[in-house]
mmCIF file of N, CA and C in Angstrom:
data_model
loop_
_atom_site.group_PDB
_atom_site.id
_atom_site.type_symbol
_atom_site.label_atom_id
_atom_site.label_comp_id
_atom_site.label_asym_id
_atom_site.label_seq_id
_atom_site.Cartn_x
_atom_site.Cartn_y
_atom_site.Cartn_z
ATOM 1 N N MET Q 1 119.482 91.709 81.032
ATOM 2 C CA MET Q 1 118.857 90.779 80.109
ATOM 3 C C MET Q 1 119.792 90.594 78.912
ATOM 4 N N LEU Q 2 120.384 89.431 78.795
ATOM 5 C CA LEU Q 2 121.160 89.168 77.598
ATOM 6 C C LEU Q 2 120.311 88.373 76.617
ATOM 7 N N MET Q 3 119.591 87.398 77.115
ATOM 8 C CA MET Q 3 118.683 86.652 76.242
ATOM 9 C C MET Q 3 117.333 87.351 76.261
ATOM 10 N N PRO Q 4 116.763 87.582 75.090
ATOM 11 C CA PRO Q 4 115.469 88.277 75.047
ATOM 12 C C PRO Q 4 114.371 87.459 75.698
ATOM 13 N N SER Q 5 113.435 88.158 76.324
ATOM 14 C CA SER Q 5 112.314 87.467 76.946
ATOM 15 C C SER Q 5 111.324 87.016 75.875
ATOM 16 N N GLN Q 6 110.438 86.141 76.271
ATOM 17 C CA GLN Q 6 109.431 85.629 75.342
ATOM 18 C C GLN Q 6 108.598 86.785 74.815
ATOM 19 N N GLY Q 7 108.288 86.759 73.539
ATOM 20 C CA GLY Q 7 107.449 87.784 72.952
ATOM 21 C C GLY Q 7 108.213 88.985 72.426
ATOM 22 N N VAL Q 8 109.513 89.082 72.697
ATOM 23 C CA VAL Q 8 110.310 90.192 72.172
ATOM 24 C C VAL Q 8 110.612 89.921 70.702
ATOM 25 N N ARG Q 9 110.501 90.943 69.890
ATOM 26 C CA ARG Q 9 110.774 90.830 68.458
ATOM 27 C C ARG Q 9 112.288 90.766 68.235
ATOM 28 N N ILE Q 10 112.742 89.797 67.422
ATOM 29 C CA ILE Q 10 114.166 89.618 67.144
ATOM 30 C C ILE Q 10 114.372 89.699 65.639
ATOM 31 N N LEU Q 11 115.165 90.679 65.199
ATOM 32 C CA LEU Q 11 115.447 90.862 63.775
ATOM 33 C C LEU Q 11 116.929 90.637 63.505
ATOM 34 N N VAL Q 12 117.220 89.833 62.494
ATOM 35 C CA VAL Q 12 118.596 89.584 62.080
ATOM 36 C C VAL Q 12 118.846 90.341 60.780
ATOM 37 N N ALA Q 13 119.811 91.266 60.807
ATOM 38 C CA ALA Q 13 120.228 91.950 59.588
ATOM 39 C C ALA Q 13 121.020 90.938 58.763
ATOM 40 N N THR Q 14 120.575 90.673 57.555
ATOM 41 C CA THR Q 14 121.173 89.572 56.801
ATOM 42 C C THR Q 14 122.481 89.940 56.107
ATOM 43 N N LYS Q 15 122.725 91.223 55.861
ATOM 44 C CA LYS Q 15 123.989 91.646 55.249
ATOM 45 C C LYS Q 15 125.043 91.861 56.330
ATOM 46 N N PRO Q 16 126.277 91.426 56.094
ATOM 47 C CA PRO Q 16 127.345 91.704 57.066
ATOM 48 C C PRO Q 16 127.536 93.208 57.263
ATOM 49 N N VAL Q 17 127.908 93.599 58.480
ATOM 50 C CA VAL Q 17 128.143 95.015 58.787
ATOM 51 C C VAL Q 17 129.597 95.207 59.221
ATOM 52 N N ASP Q 18 130.039 96.449 59.164
ATOM 53 C CA ASP Q 18 131.371 96.830 59.624
ATOM 54 C C ASP Q 18 131.394 96.699 61.152
ATOM 55 N N PHE Q 19 132.194 95.780 61.665
ATOM 56 C CA PHE Q 19 132.189 95.506 63.097
ATOM 57 C C PHE Q 19 132.944 96.545 63.912
ATOM 58 N N ARG Q 20 133.455 97.581 63.271
ATOM 59 C CA ARG Q 20 134.027 98.703 64.019
ATOM 60 C C ARG Q 20 132.922 99.603 64.554
ATOM 61 N N LYS Q 21 131.701 99.425 64.042
ATOM 62 C CA LYS Q 21 130.569 100.256 64.491
ATOM 63 C C LYS Q 21 130.206 99.919 65.935
ATOM 64 N N GLY Q 22 129.909 100.975 66.676
ATOM 65 C CA GLY Q 22 129.465 100.815 68.051
ATOM 66 C C GLY Q 22 127.966 101.025 68.166
ATOM 67 N N HIS Q 23 127.528 101.398 69.365
ATOM 68 C CA HIS Q 23 126.107 101.600 69.640
ATOM 69 C C HIS Q 23 125.438 102.542 68.630
ATOM 70 N N ASP Q 24 126.023 103.727 68.477
ATOM 71 C CA ASP Q 24 125.400 104.741 67.621
ATOM 72 C C ASP Q 24 125.431 104.350 66.152
ATOM 73 N N GLY Q 25 126.529 103.767 65.701
ATOM 74 C CA GLY Q 25 126.627 103.345 64.303
ATOM 75 C C GLY Q 25 125.630 102.257 63.966
ATOM 76 N N LEU Q 26 125.462 101.305 64.883
ATOM 77 C CA LEU Q 26 124.489 100.230 64.641
ATOM 78 C C LEU Q 26 123.062 100.767 64.712
ATOM 79 N N ALA Q 27 122.798 101.682 65.650
ATOM 80 C CA ALA Q 27 121.462 102.282 65.739
ATOM 81 C C ALA Q 27 121.137 103.049 64.453
ATOM 82 N N ALA Q 28 122.135 103.732 63.893
ATOM 83 C CA ALA Q 28 121.934 104.444 62.623
ATOM 84 C C ALA Q 28 121.643 103.458 61.494
ATOM 85 N N LEU Q 29 122.315 102.311 61.488
ATOM 86 C CA LEU Q 29 122.042 101.268 60.481
ATOM 87 C C LEU Q 29 120.622 100.733 60.616
ATOM 88 N N VAL Q 30 120.172 100.545 61.846
ATOM 89 C CA VAL Q 30 118.811 100.070 62.086
ATOM 90 C C VAL Q 30 117.821 101.028 61.425
ATOM 91 N N GLN Q 31 118.046 102.322 61.611
ATOM 92 C CA GLN Q 31 117.128 103.315 61.050
ATOM 93 C C GLN Q 31 117.240 103.417 59.537
ATOM 94 N N SER Q 32 118.473 103.508 59.019
ATOM 95 C CA SER Q 32 118.648 103.778 57.592
ATOM 96 C C SER Q 32 118.483 102.535 56.725
ATOM 97 N N THR Q 33 119.051 101.426 57.132
ATOM 98 C CA THR Q 33 119.043 100.225 56.297
ATOM 99 C C THR Q 33 117.821 99.349 56.535
ATOM 100 N N LEU Q 34 117.450 99.196 57.799
ATOM 101 C CA LEU Q 34 116.326 98.301 58.126
ATOM 102 C C LEU Q 34 114.998 99.041 58.252
ATOM 103 N N ALA Q 35 115.040 100.382 58.255
ATOM 104 C CA ALA Q 35 113.833 101.207 58.410
ATOM 105 C C ALA Q 35 113.060 100.832 59.668
ATOM 106 N N GLU Q 36 113.801 100.644 60.762
ATOM 107 C CA GLU Q 36 113.213 100.293 62.055
ATOM 108 C C GLU Q 36 113.640 101.326 63.089
ATOM 109 N N ASP Q 37 112.934 101.355 64.202
ATOM 110 C CA ASP Q 37 113.269 102.241 65.310
ATOM 111 C C ASP Q 37 114.095 101.445 66.324
ATOM 112 N N PRO Q 38 115.358 101.838 66.569
ATOM 113 C CA PRO Q 38 116.195 101.069 67.492
ATOM 114 C C PRO Q 38 115.806 101.235 68.960
ATOM 115 N N PHE Q 39 114.847 102.099 69.252
ATOM 116 C CA PHE Q 39 114.483 102.387 70.638
ATOM 117 C C PHE Q 39 113.133 101.802 71.031
ATOM 118 N N THR Q 40 112.752 100.682 70.445
ATOM 119 C CA THR Q 40 111.459 100.062 70.731
ATOM 120 C C THR Q 40 111.566 98.819 71.607
ATOM 121 N N GLY Q 41 112.786 98.335 71.849
ATOM 122 C CA GLY Q 41 112.955 97.091 72.591
ATOM 123 C C GLY Q 41 113.184 95.898 71.683
ATOM 124 N N THR Q 42 113.037 96.091 70.375
ATOM 125 C CA THR Q 42 113.352 95.019 69.425
ATOM 126 C C THR Q 42 114.831 94.677 69.550
ATOM 127 N N VAL Q 43 115.155 93.392 69.467
ATOM 128 C CA VAL Q 43 116.543 92.941 69.505
ATOM 129 C C VAL Q 43 117.041 92.850 68.067
ATOM 130 N N PHE Q 44 118.128 93.556 67.764
ATOM 131 C CA PHE Q 44 118.726 93.550 66.433
ATOM 132 C C PHE Q 44 120.026 92.766 66.475
ATOM 133 N N VAL Q 45 120.156 91.812 65.555
ATOM 134 C CA VAL Q 45 121.343 90.951 65.501
ATOM 135 C C VAL Q 45 122.088 91.268 64.211
ATOM 136 N N PHE Q 46 123.402 91.479 64.335
ATOM 137 C CA PHE Q 46 124.240 91.813 63.189
ATOM 138 C C PHE Q 46 125.348 90.783 63.048
ATOM 139 N N ARG Q 47 125.724 90.510 61.797
ATOM 140 C CA ARG Q 47 126.801 89.554 61.525
ATOM 141 C C ARG Q 47 128.003 90.276 60.940
ATOM 142 N N SER Q 48 129.167 89.691 61.149
ATOM 143 C CA SER Q 48 130.386 90.217 60.551
ATOM 144 C C SER Q 48 130.617 89.561 59.199
ATOM 145 N N LYS Q 49 131.606 90.071 58.458
ATOM 146 C CA LYS Q 49 131.953 89.430 57.185
ATOM 147 C C LYS Q 49 132.411 88.003 57.431
ATOM 148 N N ARG Q 50 133.219 87.833 58.476
ATOM 149 C CA ARG Q 50 133.558 86.473 58.902
ATOM 150 C C ARG Q 50 132.334 85.983 59.670
ATOM 151 N N ALA Q 51 131.883 84.832 59.385
ATOM 152 C CA ALA Q 51 130.627 84.352 59.982
ATOM 153 C C ALA Q 51 130.769 83.940 61.443
ATOM 154 N N ASP Q 52 131.931 84.182 62.051
ATOM 155 C CA ASP Q 52 132.166 83.735 63.424
ATOM 156 C C ASP Q 52 131.862 84.793 64.490
ATOM 157 N N ARG Q 53 131.315 85.942 64.091
ATOM 158 C CA ARG Q 53 131.066 87.030 65.037
ATOM 159 C C ARG Q 53 129.652 87.589 64.889
ATOM 160 N N MET Q 54 129.083 88.001 66.026
ATOM 161 C CA MET Q 54 127.776 88.656 66.015
ATOM 162 C C MET Q 54 127.769 89.791 67.023
ATOM 163 N N LYS Q 55 126.987 90.812 66.725
ATOM 164 C CA LYS Q 55 126.699 91.883 67.670
ATOM 165 C C LYS Q 55 125.194 91.954 67.830
ATOM 166 N N ILE Q 56 124.773 92.234 69.045
ATOM 167 C CA ILE Q 56 123.363 92.340 69.383
ATOM 168 C C ILE Q 56 123.135 93.732 69.945
ATOM 169 N N LEU Q 57 122.097 94.399 69.481
ATOM 170 C CA LEU Q 57 121.775 95.743 69.944
ATOM 171 C C LEU Q 57 120.309 95.793 70.344
ATOM 172 N N PHE Q 58 120.029 96.356 71.526
ATOM 173 C CA PHE Q 58 118.637 96.577 71.916
ATOM 174 C C PHE Q 58 118.557 97.702 72.937
ATOM 175 N N TRP Q 59 117.393 98.303 73.012
ATOM 176 C CA TRP Q 59 117.084 99.369 73.963
ATOM 177 C C TRP Q 59 116.429 98.724 75.167
ATOM 178 N N ASP Q 60 116.981 98.951 76.364
ATOM 179 C CA ASP Q 60 116.414 98.324 77.567
ATOM 180 C C ASP Q 60 115.524 99.265 78.372
ATOM 181 N N GLY Q 61 115.218 100.434 77.802
ATOM 182 C CA GLY Q 61 114.363 101.400 78.494
ATOM 183 C C GLY Q 61 115.149 102.565 79.067
ATOM 184 N N SER Q 62 116.461 102.365 79.279
ATOM 185 C CA SER Q 62 117.267 103.466 79.806
ATOM 186 C C SER Q 62 118.528 103.712 78.976
ATOM 187 N N GLY Q 63 118.827 102.797 78.061
ATOM 188 C CA GLY Q 63 120.005 102.967 77.218
ATOM 189 C C GLY Q 63 120.124 101.858 76.198
ATOM 190 N N LEU Q 64 121.011 102.082 75.221
ATOM 191 C CA LEU Q 64 121.274 101.052 74.220
ATOM 192 C C LEU Q 64 122.262 100.040 74.792
ATOM 193 N N VAL Q 65 121.943 98.781 74.652
ATOM 194 C CA VAL Q 65 122.806 97.696 75.110
ATOM 195 C C VAL Q 65 123.377 97.007 73.878
ATOM 196 N N MET Q 66 124.695 96.773 73.888
ATOM 197 C CA MET Q 66 125.332 96.059 72.789
ATOM 198 C C MET Q 66 126.116 94.895 73.362
ATOM 199 N N ALA Q 67 125.899 93.732 72.786
ATOM 200 C CA ALA Q 67 126.652 92.540 73.174
ATOM 201 C C ALA Q 67 127.398 92.046 71.940
ATOM 202 N N TYR Q 68 128.535 91.405 72.173
ATOM 203 C CA TYR Q 68 129.394 90.930 71.094
ATOM 204 C C TYR Q 68 129.776 89.493 71.403
ATOM 205 N N LYS Q 69 129.685 88.612 70.425
ATOM 206 C CA LYS Q 69 130.090 87.226 70.627
ATOM 207 C C LYS Q 69 130.915 86.761 69.446
ATOM 208 N N ARG Q 70 132.001 86.049 69.758
ATOM 209 C CA ARG Q 70 132.857 85.456 68.735
ATOM 210 C C ARG Q 70 132.980 83.975 69.047
ATOM 211 N N LEU Q 71 132.690 83.136 68.055
ATOM 212 C CA LEU Q 71 132.894 81.701 68.217
ATOM 213 C C LEU Q 71 134.367 81.396 67.973
ATOM 214 N N GLU Q 72 134.926 80.538 68.774
ATOM 215 C CA GLU Q 72 136.360 80.265 68.690
ATOM 216 C C GLU Q 72 136.729 79.243 67.628
ATOM 217 N N GLU Q 73 135.907 78.217 67.431
ATOM 218 C CA GLU Q 73 136.333 77.145 66.535
ATOM 219 C C GLU Q 73 135.316 76.792 65.468
ATOM 220 N N SER Q 74 134.332 77.636 65.281
ATOM 221 C CA SER Q 74 133.342 77.361 64.239
ATOM 222 C C SER Q 74 132.726 78.689 63.808
ATOM 223 N N THR Q 75 131.678 78.618 63.003
ATOM 224 C CA THR Q 75 130.985 79.813 62.550
ATOM 225 C C THR Q 75 129.494 79.684 62.861
ATOM 226 N N PHE Q 76 128.836 80.822 62.921
ATOM 227 C CA PHE Q 76 127.397 80.836 63.103
ATOM 228 C C PHE Q 76 126.728 80.425 61.791
ATOM 229 N N THR Q 77 125.541 79.850 61.898
ATOM 230 C CA THR Q 77 124.731 79.559 60.710
ATOM 231 C C THR Q 77 123.853 80.770 60.465
ATOM 232 N N TRP Q 78 124.198 81.554 59.441
ATOM 233 C CA TRP Q 78 123.481 82.787 59.149
ATOM 234 C C TRP Q 78 122.487 82.582 58.025
ATOM 235 N N PRO Q 79 121.443 83.416 57.982
ATOM 236 C CA PRO Q 79 120.542 83.399 56.821
ATOM 237 C C PRO Q 79 121.306 83.841 55.572
ATOM 238 N N ALA Q 80 120.743 83.587 54.414
ATOM 239 C CA ALA Q 80 121.356 84.012 53.151
ATOM 240 C C ALA Q 80 121.545 85.524 53.154
ATOM 241 N N ILE Q 81 122.654 85.980 52.573
ATOM 242 C CA ILE Q 81 122.945 87.413 52.515
ATOM 243 C C ILE Q 81 122.044 88.067 51.471
ATOM 244 N N ARG Q 82 121.273 89.052 51.923
ATOM 245 C CA ARG Q 82 120.415 89.848 51.043
ATOM 246 C C ARG Q 82 120.082 91.131 51.786
ATOM 247 N N ASP Q 83 119.405 92.038 51.129
ATOM 248 C CA ASP Q 83 119.016 93.284 51.789
ATOM 249 C C ASP Q 83 117.936 92.993 52.829
ATOM 250 N N GLY Q 84 117.915 93.822 53.859
ATOM 251 C CA GLY Q 84 116.844 93.732 54.841
ATOM 252 C C GLY Q 84 117.177 92.867 56.036
ATOM 253 N N ALA Q 85 116.128 92.389 56.666
ATOM 254 C CA ALA Q 85 116.271 91.599 57.892
ATOM 255 C C ALA Q 85 115.251 90.478 57.885
ATOM 256 N N MET Q 86 115.490 89.500 58.731
ATOM 257 C CA MET Q 86 114.513 88.433 58.912
ATOM 258 C C MET Q 86 114.250 88.258 60.399
ATOM 259 N N THR Q 87 113.072 87.775 60.703
ATOM 260 C CA THR Q 87 112.662 87.588 62.090
ATOM 261 C C THR Q 87 112.984 86.172 62.545
ATOM 262 N N LEU Q 88 113.506 86.061 63.762
ATOM 263 C CA LEU Q 88 113.688 84.756 64.404
ATOM 264 C C LEU Q 88 112.828 84.720 65.655
ATOM 265 N N ASN Q 89 112.342 83.550 66.009
ATOM 266 C CA ASN Q 89 111.671 83.427 67.298
ATOM 267 C C ASN Q 89 112.746 83.206 68.368
ATOM 268 N N ARG Q 90 112.352 83.219 69.620
ATOM 269 C CA ARG Q 90 113.341 83.136 70.696
ATOM 270 C C ARG Q 90 114.136 81.840 70.641
ATOM 271 N N ALA Q 91 113.501 80.717 70.382
ATOM 272 C CA ALA Q 91 114.212 79.433 70.334
ATOM 273 C C ALA Q 91 115.238 79.429 69.200
ATOM 274 N N GLN Q 92 114.859 79.974 68.038
ATOM 275 C CA GLN Q 92 115.791 80.055 66.917
ATOM 276 C C GLN Q 92 116.971 80.963 67.260
ATOM 277 N N PHE Q 93 116.682 82.102 67.914
ATOM 278 C CA PHE Q 93 117.756 83.006 68.316
ATOM 279 C C PHE Q 93 118.711 82.325 69.290
ATOM 280 N N GLU Q 94 118.170 81.613 70.265
ATOM 281 C CA GLU Q 94 119.020 80.931 71.246
ATOM 282 C C GLU Q 94 119.908 79.896 70.571
ATOM 283 N N ALA Q 95 119.364 79.195 69.572
ATOM 284 C CA ALA Q 95 120.176 78.228 68.820
ATOM 285 C C ALA Q 95 121.282 78.949 68.050
ATOM 286 N N LEU Q 96 120.932 80.039 67.347
ATOM 287 C CA LEU Q 96 121.929 80.822 66.615
ATOM 288 C C LEU Q 96 123.016 81.296 67.569
ATOM 289 N N PHE Q 97 122.638 81.867 68.702
ATOM 290 C CA PHE Q 97 123.580 82.405 69.686
ATOM 291 C C PHE Q 97 124.515 81.323 70.212
ATOM 292 N N ALA Q 98 123.998 80.102 70.347
ATOM 293 C CA ALA Q 98 124.805 78.983 70.845
ATOM 294 C C ALA Q 98 125.692 78.369 69.762
ATOM 295 N N GLY Q 99 125.561 78.855 68.521
ATOM 296 C CA GLY Q 99 126.360 78.301 67.440
ATOM 297 C C GLY Q 99 125.720 77.092 66.783
ATOM 298 N N LEU Q 100 124.438 76.855 67.064
ATOM 299 C CA LEU Q 100 123.718 75.725 66.489
ATOM 300 C C LEU Q 100 123.002 76.155 65.209
ATOM 301 N N ASP Q 101 122.505 75.187 64.461
ATOM 302 C CA ASP Q 101 121.775 75.486 63.231
ATOM 303 C C ASP Q 101 120.335 75.848 63.576
ATOM 304 N N TRP Q 102 120.033 77.144 63.621
ATOM 305 C CA TRP Q 102 118.716 77.635 64.012
ATOM 306 C C TRP Q 102 117.632 77.194 63.035
ATOM 307 N N ARG Q 103 118.010 76.815 61.802
ATOM 308 C CA ARG Q 103 117.008 76.424 60.804
ATOM 309 C C ARG Q 103 116.325 75.115 61.164
ATOM 310 N N ARG Q 104 116.913 74.363 62.070
ATOM 311 C CA ARG Q 104 116.320 73.078 62.486
ATOM 312 C C ARG Q 104 115.305 73.235 63.620
ATOM 313 N N ILE Q 105 115.177 74.441 64.134
ATOM 314 C CA ILE Q 105 114.262 74.694 65.250
ATOM 315 C C ILE Q 105 112.880 75.014 64.699
ATOM 316 N N ARG Q 106 111.895 74.269 65.109
ATOM 317 C CA ARG Q 106 110.511 74.471 64.665
ATOM 318 C C ARG Q 106 109.627 74.634 65.899
ATOM 319 N N LEU Q 107 108.668 75.525 65.786
ATOM 320 C CA LEU Q 107 107.700 75.679 66.866
ATOM 321 C C LEU Q 107 106.700 74.531 66.827
ATOM 322 N N LEU Q 108 106.334 74.061 67.990
ATOM 323 C CA LEU Q 108 105.304 73.036 68.075
ATOM 324 C C LEU Q 108 103.954 73.686 67.828
ATOM 325 N N GLU Q 109 103.135 73.012 67.059
ATOM 326 C CA GLU Q 109 101.777 73.521 66.856
ATOM 327 C C GLU Q 109 100.928 72.963 68.007
ATOM 328 N N VAL Q 110 100.472 73.854 68.838
ATOM 329 C CA VAL Q 110 99.688 73.452 69.999
ATOM 330 C C VAL Q 110 98.277 73.974 69.812
ATOM 331 N N ARG Q 111 97.334 73.052 69.820
ATOM 332 C CA ARG Q 111 95.927 73.469 69.723
ATOM 333 C C ARG Q 111 95.485 74.018 71.063
ATOM 334 N N ARG Q 112 94.633 75.001 70.986
ATOM 335 C CA ARG Q 112 94.080 75.563 72.213
ATOM 336 C C ARG Q 112 93.184 74.527 72.858
ATOM 337 N N PRO Q 113 93.388 74.272 74.150
ATOM 338 C CA PRO Q 113 92.569 73.254 74.806
ATOM 339 C C PRO Q 113 91.119 73.698 74.930
ATOM 340 N N ALA Q 114 90.235 72.708 74.842
ATOM 341 C CA ALA Q 114 88.808 72.991 75.027
ATOM 342 C C ALA Q 114 88.531 73.097 76.531
ATOM 343 N N VAL Q 115 87.592 73.934 76.860
ATOM 344 C CA VAL Q 115 87.226 74.094 78.275
ATOM 345 C C VAL Q 115 86.297 72.947 78.636
ATOM 346 N N ALA Q 116 86.668 72.254 79.708
ATOM 347 C CA ALA Q 116 85.833 71.136 80.171
ATOM 348 C C ALA Q 116 84.567 71.716 80.860
ATOM 349 N N GLU Q 117 83.454 71.136 80.537
ATOM 350 C CA GLU Q 117 82.205 71.635 81.147
ATOM 351 C C GLU Q 117 81.737 70.719 82.237
#
């Protein structure tokens, strides 16, 4: 699973991190900086100082998975740099991952259908 399934929590760490960190270093950041448990299945997204790189960390039930992506000719659209993390929905994450402006992605408001009698 590289793209998170529907309903999976996705957190973006808004401060750039040292990209020399591997699985354990990022998991330690999740615990110390974000006050989250890296072993819950939540997808954690990290940015580099250069906005053209991202690392993704998540627990798949048997181990920590880390993915790394670098854009070749552009940069990712990141949230404002501040302490903590922000949540993205799956569509916003997919846009961010593709190098698109995730801020333009809005969920459709769908009313629950009435049951026909």
